[in-house]
Amino acid sequence: RCLTMSDVVVPRNFRLLEELEKGEKGLDGDGSISYGLEDRDDLFMYNWNGTIIGPPGTKHEGRIYSLRIHCGDDYPAKAPKVRFVSKVNMSCVNGSGEVALASTKNWRRDFTIETVLKEIYKEMQSPQNRNLAQPAEGSTY
């Protein structure tokens, strides 16, 4: 049987280096989502920062949201842990800022940090979240 790319398991650090390069460039070209290492000296690339600028036409519009992302030793086989630093009112975020999404509950190895951040951005635009009153800007968990 021939091997396909889906059969190849890329080592954790190689995968995270690819994600780092992509995240630091910014996603979607409009700068609404970005991410990078919390500490450039973190050789194991465990702790990341993410930034999402709230989508237009929602209560999140223009707000800058900071997130912390932790990629454990088992990443990318298991989902990263994602938590808002900035207070936000959304159905997928609990009282301490922890995020629970379909992508993190049904994680697949080919999902990335970008997958999670894009899903959060889409959740901000969803009917159940787009018009929710938000905490004072600048408040944190």
PDB file of C-alpha atoms in Angstrom:
ATOM      1  CA  ARG A   1       0.000   0.000   0.000  1.00  0.00           C
ATOM      2  CA  CYS A   2       1.227   3.510  -0.781  1.00  0.00           C
ATOM      3  CA  LEU A   3       1.566   6.043   1.986  1.00  0.00           C
ATOM      4  CA  THR A   4      -0.383   9.271   1.675  1.00  0.00           C
ATOM      5  CA  MET A   5       0.270  12.576   3.440  1.00  0.00           C
ATOM      6  CA  SER A   6      -2.498  11.760   5.928  1.00  0.00           C
ATOM      7  CA  ASP A   7      -0.501   8.653   6.929  1.00  0.00           C
ATOM      8  CA  VAL A   8       2.586  10.700   7.806  1.00  0.00           C
ATOM      9  CA  VAL A   9       2.781  11.917  11.400  1.00  0.00           C
ATOM     10  CA  VAL A  10       4.709  15.188  11.576  1.00  0.00           C
ATOM     11  CA  PRO A  11       6.650  15.562  14.841  1.00  0.00           C
ATOM     12  CA  ARG A  12       5.085  17.993  17.337  1.00  0.00           C
ATOM     13  CA  ASN A  13       7.818  20.633  17.196  1.00  0.00           C
ATOM     14  CA  PHE A  14       7.947  20.680  13.377  1.00  0.00           C
ATOM     15  CA  ARG A  15       4.195  21.136  13.299  1.00  0.00           C
ATOM     16  CA  LEU A  16       4.343  23.954  15.864  1.00  0.00           C
ATOM     17  CA  LEU A  17       7.171  25.699  13.993  1.00  0.00           C
ATOM     18  CA  GLU A  18       4.944  25.751  10.894  1.00  0.00           C
ATOM     19  CA  GLU A  19       2.084  27.159  12.951  1.00  0.00           C
ATOM     20  CA  LEU A  20       4.355  29.791  14.513  1.00  0.00           C
ATOM     21  CA  GLU A  21       5.481  31.012  11.117  1.00  0.00           C
ATOM     22  CA  LYS A  22       1.905  31.248   9.848  1.00  0.00           C
ATOM     23  CA  GLY A  23       0.510  32.828  13.027  1.00  0.00           C
ATOM     24  CA  GLU A  24       3.079  35.575  13.199  1.00  0.00           C
ATOM     25  CA  LYS A  25       2.207  36.637   9.656  1.00  0.00           C
ATOM     26  CA  GLY A  26      -1.438  37.104  10.646  1.00  0.00           C
ATOM     27  CA  LEU A  27      -4.384  35.258   9.181  1.00  0.00           C
ATOM     28  CA  ASP A  28      -6.991  36.162   6.586  1.00  0.00           C
ATOM     29  CA  GLY A  29      -4.960  39.164   5.428  1.00  0.00           C
ATOM     30  CA  ASP A  30      -7.093  41.619   7.433  1.00  0.00           C
ATOM     31  CA  GLY A  31      -5.218  41.206  10.722  1.00  0.00           C
ATOM     32  CA  SER A  32      -8.304  40.147  12.700  1.00  0.00           C
ATOM     33  CA  ILE A  33      -6.607  36.981  14.001  1.00  0.00           C
ATOM     34  CA  SER A  34      -2.986  36.432  14.989  1.00  0.00           C
ATOM     35  CA  TYR A  35      -0.997  34.238  17.367  1.00  0.00           C
ATOM     36  CA  GLY A  36       2.546  33.539  18.458  1.00  0.00           C
ATOM     37  CA  LEU A  37       4.677  32.156  21.255  1.00  0.00           C
ATOM     38  CA  GLU A  38       4.270  33.761  24.674  1.00  0.00           C
ATOM     39  CA  ASP A  39       8.009  33.364  25.293  1.00  0.00           C
ATOM     40  CA  ARG A  40      10.429  33.114  22.352  1.00  0.00           C
ATOM     41  CA  ASP A  41      12.740  31.049  24.597  1.00  0.00           C
ATOM     42  CA  ASP A  42      10.072  28.361  25.161  1.00  0.00           C
ATOM     43  CA  LEU A  43      11.869  25.591  23.249  1.00  0.00           C
ATOM     44  CA  PHE A  44       8.957  23.184  23.707  1.00  0.00           C
ATOM     45  CA  MET A  45       6.447  25.755  22.402  1.00  0.00           C
ATOM     46  CA  TYR A  46       3.883  25.117  25.141  1.00  0.00           C
ATOM     47  CA  ASN A  47       2.445  28.591  25.741  1.00  0.00           C
ATOM     48  CA  TRP A  48       1.034  30.863  23.066  1.00  0.00           C
ATOM     49  CA  ASN A  49      -0.796  34.185  22.907  1.00  0.00           C
ATOM     50  CA  GLY A  50      -3.640  34.803  20.510  1.00  0.00           C
ATOM     51  CA  THR A  51      -5.372  38.008  19.476  1.00  0.00           C
ATOM     52  CA  ILE A  52      -8.771  38.388  17.876  1.00  0.00           C
ATOM     53  CA  ILE A  53     -10.197  41.722  16.767  1.00  0.00           C
ATOM     54  CA  GLY A  54     -13.985  41.518  17.065  1.00  0.00           C
ATOM     55  CA  PRO A  55     -15.894  41.148  13.794  1.00  0.00           C
ATOM     56  CA  PRO A  56     -17.814  44.098  12.329  1.00  0.00           C
ATOM     57  CA  GLY A  57     -21.569  44.238  12.782  1.00  0.00           C
ATOM     58  CA  THR A  58     -21.457  42.562  16.221  1.00  0.00           C
ATOM     59  CA  LYS A  59     -21.169  43.716  19.861  1.00  0.00           C
ATOM     60  CA  HIS A  60     -17.527  42.570  19.546  1.00  0.00           C
ATOM     61  CA  GLU A  61     -16.751  45.025  16.728  1.00  0.00           C
ATOM     62  CA  GLY A  62     -13.383  46.727  17.135  1.00  0.00           C
ATOM     63  CA  ARG A  63     -12.642  45.099  20.501  1.00  0.00           C
ATOM     64  CA  ILE A  64      -9.247  43.485  20.910  1.00  0.00           C
ATOM     65  CA  TYR A  65      -9.441  40.130  22.671  1.00  0.00           C
ATOM     66  CA  SER A  66      -6.365  38.445  24.151  1.00  0.00           C
ATOM     67  CA  LEU A  67      -6.227  34.673  24.574  1.00  0.00           C
ATOM     68  CA  ARG A  68      -3.803  32.165  26.065  1.00  0.00           C
ATOM     69  CA  ILE A  69      -3.262  28.883  24.281  1.00  0.00           C
ATOM     70  CA  HIS A  70      -1.484  25.898  25.816  1.00  0.00           C
ATOM     71  CA  CYS A  71      -0.230  23.102  23.555  1.00  0.00           C
ATOM     72  CA  GLY A  72       0.594  20.125  25.755  1.00  0.00           C
ATOM     73  CA  ASP A  73       3.026  17.313  25.033  1.00  0.00           C
ATOM     74  CA  ASP A  74       0.237  15.434  23.253  1.00  0.00           C
ATOM     75  CA  TYR A  75      -0.521  18.262  20.774  1.00  0.00           C
ATOM     76  CA  PRO A  76      -1.492  17.905  17.890  1.00  0.00           C
ATOM     77  CA  ALA A  77      -3.016  14.534  18.802  1.00  0.00           C
ATOM     78  CA  LYS A  78      -5.095  16.383  21.438  1.00  0.00           C
ATOM     79  CA  ALA A  79      -6.611  19.868  21.318  1.00  0.00           C
ATOM     80  CA  PRO A  80      -4.827  22.846  22.835  1.00  0.00           C
ATOM     81  CA  LYS A  81      -6.363  24.444  25.920  1.00  0.00           C
ATOM     82  CA  VAL A  82      -7.657  27.908  25.029  1.00  0.00           C
ATOM     83  CA  ARG A  83      -8.645  30.606  27.497  1.00  0.00           C
ATOM     84  CA  PHE A  84      -9.623  34.232  27.068  1.00  0.00           C
ATOM     85  CA  VAL A  85      -7.563  36.742  29.053  1.00  0.00           C
ATOM     86  CA  SER A  86      -9.957  39.527  28.041  1.00  0.00           C
ATOM     87  CA  LYS A  87     -13.429  39.141  29.531  1.00  0.00           C
ATOM     88  CA  VAL A  88     -16.021  38.155  26.960  1.00  0.00           C
ATOM     89  CA  ASN A  89     -19.642  37.063  27.043  1.00  0.00           C
ATOM     90  CA  MET A  90     -20.095  34.113  24.657  1.00  0.00           C
ATOM     91  CA  SER A  91     -21.932  30.800  24.833  1.00  0.00           C
ATOM     92  CA  CYS A  92     -18.706  28.814  24.290  1.00  0.00           C
ATOM     93  CA  VAL A  93     -16.738  30.563  27.080  1.00  0.00           C
ATOM     94  CA  ASN A  94     -17.166  29.667  30.765  1.00  0.00           C
ATOM     95  CA  GLY A  95     -16.883  31.957  33.800  1.00  0.00           C
ATOM     96  CA  SER A  96     -13.103  31.646  33.969  1.00  0.00           C
ATOM     97  CA  GLY A  97     -12.541  32.323  30.256  1.00  0.00           C
ATOM     98  CA  GLU A  98     -12.030  28.712  29.150  1.00  0.00           C
ATOM     99  CA  VAL A  99     -13.208  27.988  25.610  1.00  0.00           C
ATOM    100  CA  ALA A 100     -15.212  24.888  24.620  1.00  0.00           C
ATOM    101  CA  LEU A 101     -15.859  24.532  20.880  1.00  0.00           C
ATOM    102  CA  ALA A 102     -16.945  21.784  18.516  1.00  0.00           C
ATOM    103  CA  SER A 103     -13.383  21.680  17.153  1.00  0.00           C
ATOM    104  CA  THR A 104     -11.841  21.164  20.602  1.00  0.00           C
ATOM    105  CA  LYS A 105     -14.439  18.565  21.628  1.00  0.00           C
ATOM    106  CA  ASN A 106     -14.124  16.651  18.327  1.00  0.00           C
ATOM    107  CA  TRP A 107     -10.435  17.295  17.768  1.00  0.00           C
ATOM    108  CA  ARG A 108      -8.638  15.897  14.742  1.00  0.00           C
ATOM    109  CA  ARG A 109      -4.883  15.823  14.285  1.00  0.00           C
ATOM    110  CA  ASP A 110      -5.109  18.051  11.189  1.00  0.00           C
ATOM    111  CA  PHE A 111      -6.755  20.883  13.188  1.00  0.00           C
ATOM    112  CA  THR A 112      -4.472  23.728  14.250  1.00  0.00           C
ATOM    113  CA  ILE A 113      -4.348  26.742  16.550  1.00  0.00           C
ATOM    114  CA  GLU A 114      -5.654  28.654  13.545  1.00  0.00           C
ATOM    115  CA  THR A 115      -8.654  26.280  13.330  1.00  0.00           C
ATOM    116  CA  VAL A 116      -9.603  27.119  16.919  1.00  0.00           C
ATOM    117  CA  LEU A 117      -9.133  30.891  16.598  1.00  0.00           C
ATOM    118  CA  LYS A 118     -11.136  31.015  13.363  1.00  0.00           C
ATOM    119  CA  GLU A 119     -13.937  29.055  15.011  1.00  0.00           C
ATOM    120  CA  ILE A 120     -13.980  31.527  17.930  1.00  0.00           C
ATOM    121  CA  TYR A 121     -14.201  34.404  15.429  1.00  0.00           C
ATOM    122  CA  LYS A 122     -17.136  32.677  13.682  1.00  0.00           C
ATOM    123  CA  GLU A 123     -18.806  32.106  17.065  1.00  0.00           C
ATOM    124  CA  MET A 124     -18.599  35.859  17.698  1.00  0.00           C
ATOM    125  CA  GLN A 125     -20.686  36.311  14.539  1.00  0.00           C
ATOM    126  CA  SER A 126     -23.228  33.591  15.370  1.00  0.00           C
ATOM    127  CA  PRO A 127     -26.832  34.559  16.211  1.00  0.00           C
ATOM    128  CA  GLN A 128     -26.463  33.437  19.854  1.00  0.00           C
ATOM    129  CA  ASN A 129     -23.331  35.590  20.436  1.00  0.00           C
ATOM    130  CA  ARG A 130     -23.349  38.551  18.052  1.00  0.00           C
ATOM    131  CA  ASN A 131     -25.640  40.787  20.139  1.00  0.00           C
ATOM    132  CA  LEU A 132     -24.795  39.686  23.693  1.00  0.00           C
ATOM    133  CA  ALA A 133     -23.885  42.550  26.033  1.00  0.00           C
ATOM    134  CA  GLN A 134     -20.145  42.528  26.683  1.00  0.00           C
ATOM    135  CA  PRO A 135     -18.131  43.263  29.842  1.00  0.00           C
ATOM    136  CA  ALA A 136     -16.359  46.610  30.108  1.00  0.00           C
ATOM    137  CA  GLU A 137     -13.583  46.885  27.560  1.00  0.00           C
ATOM    138  CA  GLY A 138     -10.182  46.115  29.085  1.00  0.00           C
ATOM    139  CA  SER A 139     -11.541  43.864  31.862  1.00  0.00           C
ATOM    140  CA  THR A 140      -9.778  40.534  32.347  1.00  0.00           C
ATOM    141  CA  TYR A 141     -10.332  37.141  33.993  1.00  0.00           C
TER     142      TYR A 141
END
